[in-house]
Coordinates of C-alpha atoms in Angstrom, one line a residue:
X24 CA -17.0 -23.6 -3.4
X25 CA -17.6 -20.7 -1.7
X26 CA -14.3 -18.7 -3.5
X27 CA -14.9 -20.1 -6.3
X28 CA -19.1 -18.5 -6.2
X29 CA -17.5 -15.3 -4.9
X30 CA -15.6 -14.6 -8.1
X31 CA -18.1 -15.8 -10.3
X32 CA -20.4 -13.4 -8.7
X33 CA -17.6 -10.6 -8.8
X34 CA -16.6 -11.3 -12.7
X35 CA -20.5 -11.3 -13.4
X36 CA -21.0 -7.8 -11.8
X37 CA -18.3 -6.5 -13.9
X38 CA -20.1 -9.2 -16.7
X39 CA -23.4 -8.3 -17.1
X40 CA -24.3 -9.2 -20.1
X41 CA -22.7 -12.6 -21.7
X42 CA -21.2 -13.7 -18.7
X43 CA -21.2 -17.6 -19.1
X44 CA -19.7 -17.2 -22.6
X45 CA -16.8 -15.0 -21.7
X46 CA -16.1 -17.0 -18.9
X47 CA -16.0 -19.9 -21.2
X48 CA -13.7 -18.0 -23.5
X49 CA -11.2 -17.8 -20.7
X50 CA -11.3 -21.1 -19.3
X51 CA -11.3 -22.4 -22.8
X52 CA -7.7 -20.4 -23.3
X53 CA -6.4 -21.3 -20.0
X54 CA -6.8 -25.1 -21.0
X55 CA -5.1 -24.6 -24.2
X56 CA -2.1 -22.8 -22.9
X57 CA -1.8 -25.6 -19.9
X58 CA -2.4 -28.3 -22.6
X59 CA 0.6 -26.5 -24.6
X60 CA 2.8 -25.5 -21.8
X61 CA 2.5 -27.3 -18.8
X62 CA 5.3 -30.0 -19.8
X63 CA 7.8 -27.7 -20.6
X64 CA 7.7 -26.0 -16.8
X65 CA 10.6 -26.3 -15.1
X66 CA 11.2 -24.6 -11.1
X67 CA 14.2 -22.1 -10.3
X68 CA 15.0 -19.7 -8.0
X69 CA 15.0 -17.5 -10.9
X70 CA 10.9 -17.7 -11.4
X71 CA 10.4 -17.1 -7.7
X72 CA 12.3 -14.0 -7.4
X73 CA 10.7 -12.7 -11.1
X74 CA 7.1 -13.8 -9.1
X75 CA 8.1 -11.8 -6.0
X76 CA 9.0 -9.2 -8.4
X77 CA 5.9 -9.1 -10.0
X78 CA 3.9 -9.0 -7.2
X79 CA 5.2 -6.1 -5.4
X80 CA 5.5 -3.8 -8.3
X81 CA 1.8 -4.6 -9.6
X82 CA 1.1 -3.6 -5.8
X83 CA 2.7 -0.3 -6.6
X84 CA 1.5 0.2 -9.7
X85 CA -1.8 0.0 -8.1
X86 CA -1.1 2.2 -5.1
X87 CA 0.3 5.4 -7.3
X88 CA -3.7 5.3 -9.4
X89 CA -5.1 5.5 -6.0
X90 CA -2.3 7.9 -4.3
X91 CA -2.8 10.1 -7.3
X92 CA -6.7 10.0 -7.3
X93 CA -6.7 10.9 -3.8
X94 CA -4.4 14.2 -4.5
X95 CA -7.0 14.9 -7.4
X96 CA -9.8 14.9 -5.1
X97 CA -11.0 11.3 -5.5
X98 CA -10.8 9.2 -1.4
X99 CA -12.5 6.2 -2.7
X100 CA -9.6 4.4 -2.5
X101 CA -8.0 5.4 0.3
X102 CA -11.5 4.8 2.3
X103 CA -11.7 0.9 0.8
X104 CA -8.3 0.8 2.1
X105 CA -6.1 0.3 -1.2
X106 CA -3.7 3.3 -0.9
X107 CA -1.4 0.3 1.1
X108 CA 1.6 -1.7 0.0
X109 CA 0.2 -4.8 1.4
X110 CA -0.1 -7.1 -1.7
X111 CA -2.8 -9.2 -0.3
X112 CA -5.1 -6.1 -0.9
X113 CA -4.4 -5.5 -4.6
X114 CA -4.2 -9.3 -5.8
X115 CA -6.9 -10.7 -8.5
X116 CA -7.4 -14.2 -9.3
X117 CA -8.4 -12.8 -12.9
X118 CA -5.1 -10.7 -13.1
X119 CA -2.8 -13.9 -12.0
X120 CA -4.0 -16.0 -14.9
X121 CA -2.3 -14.3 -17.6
X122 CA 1.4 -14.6 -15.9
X123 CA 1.0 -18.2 -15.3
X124 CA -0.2 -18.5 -18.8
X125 CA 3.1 -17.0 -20.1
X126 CA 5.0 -19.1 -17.5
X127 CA 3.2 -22.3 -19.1
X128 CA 3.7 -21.5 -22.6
X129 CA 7.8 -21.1 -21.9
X130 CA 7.6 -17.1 -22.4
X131 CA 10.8 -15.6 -20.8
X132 CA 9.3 -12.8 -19.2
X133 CA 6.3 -13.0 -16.9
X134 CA 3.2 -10.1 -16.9
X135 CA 0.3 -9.5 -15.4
X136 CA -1.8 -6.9 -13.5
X137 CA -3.6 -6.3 -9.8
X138 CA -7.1 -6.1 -8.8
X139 CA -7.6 -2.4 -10.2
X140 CA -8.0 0.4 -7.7
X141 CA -11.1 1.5 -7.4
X142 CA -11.3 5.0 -8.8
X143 CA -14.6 7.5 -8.7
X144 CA -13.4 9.6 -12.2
X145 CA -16.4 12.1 -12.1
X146 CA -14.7 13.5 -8.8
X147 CA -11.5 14.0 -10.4
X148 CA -10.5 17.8 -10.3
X149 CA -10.3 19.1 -13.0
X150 CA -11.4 16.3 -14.4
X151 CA -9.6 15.2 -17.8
X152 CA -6.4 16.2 -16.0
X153 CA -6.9 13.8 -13.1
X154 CA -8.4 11.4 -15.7
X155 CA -5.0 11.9 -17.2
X156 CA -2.7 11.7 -14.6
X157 CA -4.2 9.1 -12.9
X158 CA -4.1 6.5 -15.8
X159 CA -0.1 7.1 -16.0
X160 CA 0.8 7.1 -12.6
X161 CA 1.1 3.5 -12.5
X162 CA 3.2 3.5 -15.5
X163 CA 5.2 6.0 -14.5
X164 CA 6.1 3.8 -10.9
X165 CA 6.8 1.5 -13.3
X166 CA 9.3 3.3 -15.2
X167 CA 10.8 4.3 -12.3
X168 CA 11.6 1.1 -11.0
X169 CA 13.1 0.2 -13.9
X170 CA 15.3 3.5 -14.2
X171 CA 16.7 2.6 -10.9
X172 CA 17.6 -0.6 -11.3
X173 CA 19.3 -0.1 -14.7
X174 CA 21.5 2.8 -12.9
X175 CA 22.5 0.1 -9.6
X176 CA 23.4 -2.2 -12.8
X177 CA 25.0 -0.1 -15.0
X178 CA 27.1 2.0 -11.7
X179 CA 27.8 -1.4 -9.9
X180 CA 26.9 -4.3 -12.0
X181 CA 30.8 -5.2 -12.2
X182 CA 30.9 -5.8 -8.1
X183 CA 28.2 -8.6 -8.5
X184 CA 28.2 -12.1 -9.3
X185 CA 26.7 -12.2 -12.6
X186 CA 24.9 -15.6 -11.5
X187 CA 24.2 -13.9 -8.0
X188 CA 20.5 -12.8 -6.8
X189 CA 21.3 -9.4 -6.3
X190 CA 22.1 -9.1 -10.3
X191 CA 19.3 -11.2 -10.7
X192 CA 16.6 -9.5 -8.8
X193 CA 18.2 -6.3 -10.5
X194 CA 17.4 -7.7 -13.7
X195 CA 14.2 -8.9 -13.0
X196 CA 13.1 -5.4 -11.3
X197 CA 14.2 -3.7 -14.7
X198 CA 12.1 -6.3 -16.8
X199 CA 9.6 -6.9 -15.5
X200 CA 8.6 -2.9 -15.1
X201 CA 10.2 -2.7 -18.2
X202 CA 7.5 -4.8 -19.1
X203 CA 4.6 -3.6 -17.2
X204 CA 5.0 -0.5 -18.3
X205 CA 4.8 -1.5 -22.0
X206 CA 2.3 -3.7 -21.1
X207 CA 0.0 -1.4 -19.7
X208 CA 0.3 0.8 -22.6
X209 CA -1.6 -1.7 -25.2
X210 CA -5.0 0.6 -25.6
X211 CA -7.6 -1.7 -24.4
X212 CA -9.0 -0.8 -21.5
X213 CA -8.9 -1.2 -18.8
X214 CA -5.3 -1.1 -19.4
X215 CA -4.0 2.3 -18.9
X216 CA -3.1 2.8 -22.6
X217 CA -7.0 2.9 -22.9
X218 CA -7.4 5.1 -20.3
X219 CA -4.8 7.7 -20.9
X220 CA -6.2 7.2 -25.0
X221 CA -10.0 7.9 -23.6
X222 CA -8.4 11.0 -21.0
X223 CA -7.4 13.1 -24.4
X224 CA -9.7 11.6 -26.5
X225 CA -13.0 13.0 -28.0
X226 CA -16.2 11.7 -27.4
X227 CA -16.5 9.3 -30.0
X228 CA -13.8 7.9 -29.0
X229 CA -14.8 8.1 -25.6
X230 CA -18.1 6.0 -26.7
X231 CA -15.8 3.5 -28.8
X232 CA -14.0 3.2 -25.2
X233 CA -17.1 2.9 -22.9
X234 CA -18.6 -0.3 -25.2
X235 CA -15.7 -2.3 -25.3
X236 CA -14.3 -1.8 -21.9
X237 CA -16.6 -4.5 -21.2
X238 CA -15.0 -6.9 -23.0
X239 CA -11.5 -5.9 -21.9
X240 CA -10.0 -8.6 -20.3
X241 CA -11.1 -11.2 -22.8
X242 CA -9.2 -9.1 -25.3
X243 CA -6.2 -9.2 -23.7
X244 CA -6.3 -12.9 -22.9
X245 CA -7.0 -13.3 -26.6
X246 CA -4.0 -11.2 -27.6
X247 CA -2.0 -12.9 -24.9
X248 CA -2.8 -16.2 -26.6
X249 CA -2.1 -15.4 -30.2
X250 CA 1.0 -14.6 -29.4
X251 CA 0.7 -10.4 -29.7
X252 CA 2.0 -9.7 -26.0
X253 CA 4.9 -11.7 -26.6
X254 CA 5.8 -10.6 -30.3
X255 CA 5.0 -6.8 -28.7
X256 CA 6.9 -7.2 -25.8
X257 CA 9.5 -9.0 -27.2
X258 CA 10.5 -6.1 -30.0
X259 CA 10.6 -3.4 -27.9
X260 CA 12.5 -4.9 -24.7
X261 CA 15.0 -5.7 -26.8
X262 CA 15.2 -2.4 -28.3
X263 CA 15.1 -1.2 -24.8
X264 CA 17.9 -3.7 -23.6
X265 CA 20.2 -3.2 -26.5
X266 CA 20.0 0.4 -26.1
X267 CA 21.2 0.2 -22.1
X268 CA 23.6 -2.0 -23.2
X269 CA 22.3 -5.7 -21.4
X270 CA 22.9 -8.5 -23.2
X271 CA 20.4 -11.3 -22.2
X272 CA 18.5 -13.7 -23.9
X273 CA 14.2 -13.4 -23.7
X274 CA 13.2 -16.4 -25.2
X275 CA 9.8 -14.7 -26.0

């Protein structure tokens, strides 16, 4: 009970107003997508190394915003102790509900995102630059990852058992940032796609941003349940795969 009353208390904080209803919202959609899903799961070997995945490069994610805020003049997160690969730190119980949502509904990829870094913007210098570059570094990580990947595939994917788990966690470190990256893209904050948006935007933009960022996450758990993170994602990772070449079925 105690767990459960500390994130109550944390999703109220960043709740004020309306908390028992958007809470509702989100247990509401978690029910339907066990309800739909949960007979169809299946275990493999497959979904533990796309978890482990997951996990680690959400961590990363997480540690370039608060490696890059530091560098722009911004230590709150290196003083809360966040600029660390440990994934224990950067975990949220709110952020894990969407990828087992996917997992339930029989989505082929899985997505998510970590317990944000805590970032102090107003000491960003100069400030819509660090604004900026901070809400792409974890994207870029992202990219990264899956750049890398894709070249051990493409340069030596012919020396490995195509049913092995070195092609597999290849394939599932190139996904899934594929994915992540794309993800983080949608403009909702507090996605980065919102944030980058609000670092170039003007202010009425900015204004638009600052009264729905409050609302964020149930956005993107609505989206997520409509089916627009899958139909999004879906599109353009296949664009992506087709265009490097890898032939492998979604299932989104």
């Amino acid at each position: 009970m105690d767990i459960i009353r500390k994130y109550y208390e944390k999703f109220r904080s960043l709740n004020p107003k309306n908390t028992e209803i958007k809470l509702l919202v989100i247990i509401l959609i978690i029910g339907l997508f066990l309800f739909r899903g949960i007979h169809e799961f299946e275990f493999s070997w497959e979904l533990v190394i796309s978890l482990a995945v997951l996990v680690f490069s959400m961590t990363c994610h997480e540690v370039a915003h608060g490696y890059v805020a530091y560098k722009f003049g911004d230590d709150t997160a290196k003083r809360e102790g966040r600029i660390t690969l440990n994934p224990l730190k950067h975990l949220d119980l709110t952020g894990m509900i969407l990828p087992i949502m996917l997992l339930l509904s029989g989505s082929g990829f899985l997505i998510g995102w970590a317990k944000p870094v805590p970032v102090n913007f107003s000491r960003l210098k100069p400030n819509r630059l660090g604004l900026f570059c901070v809400s792409i570094a974890g994207i870029t990580v992202n990219f990264i990852f899956a750049a890398i990947a894709l070249v051990i595939i493409r340069v030596f994917g012919r020396n490995f058992d195509i049913n092995g788990l070195v092609i597999t966690t290849l394939l599932s470190v190139y996904i899934i940032n594929l994915a992540l990256g794309l993800f983080n893209l949608i403009p909702v904050t507090p996605l980065d796609g919102g944030r980058i948006i609000y670092s170039i935007a003007g202010t009425k933009v900015r204004d638009f941003y600052n009264q729905i960022e409050k609302y964020g996450i149930v956005i993107i758990l609505f989206l997520a349940y409509i089916g627009f993170v899958s139909d999004y994602l879906s599109v353009v990772l296949s664009f992506f795969l087709s265009l490097t070449g890898i032939n492998i079925g979604l299932g989104l």
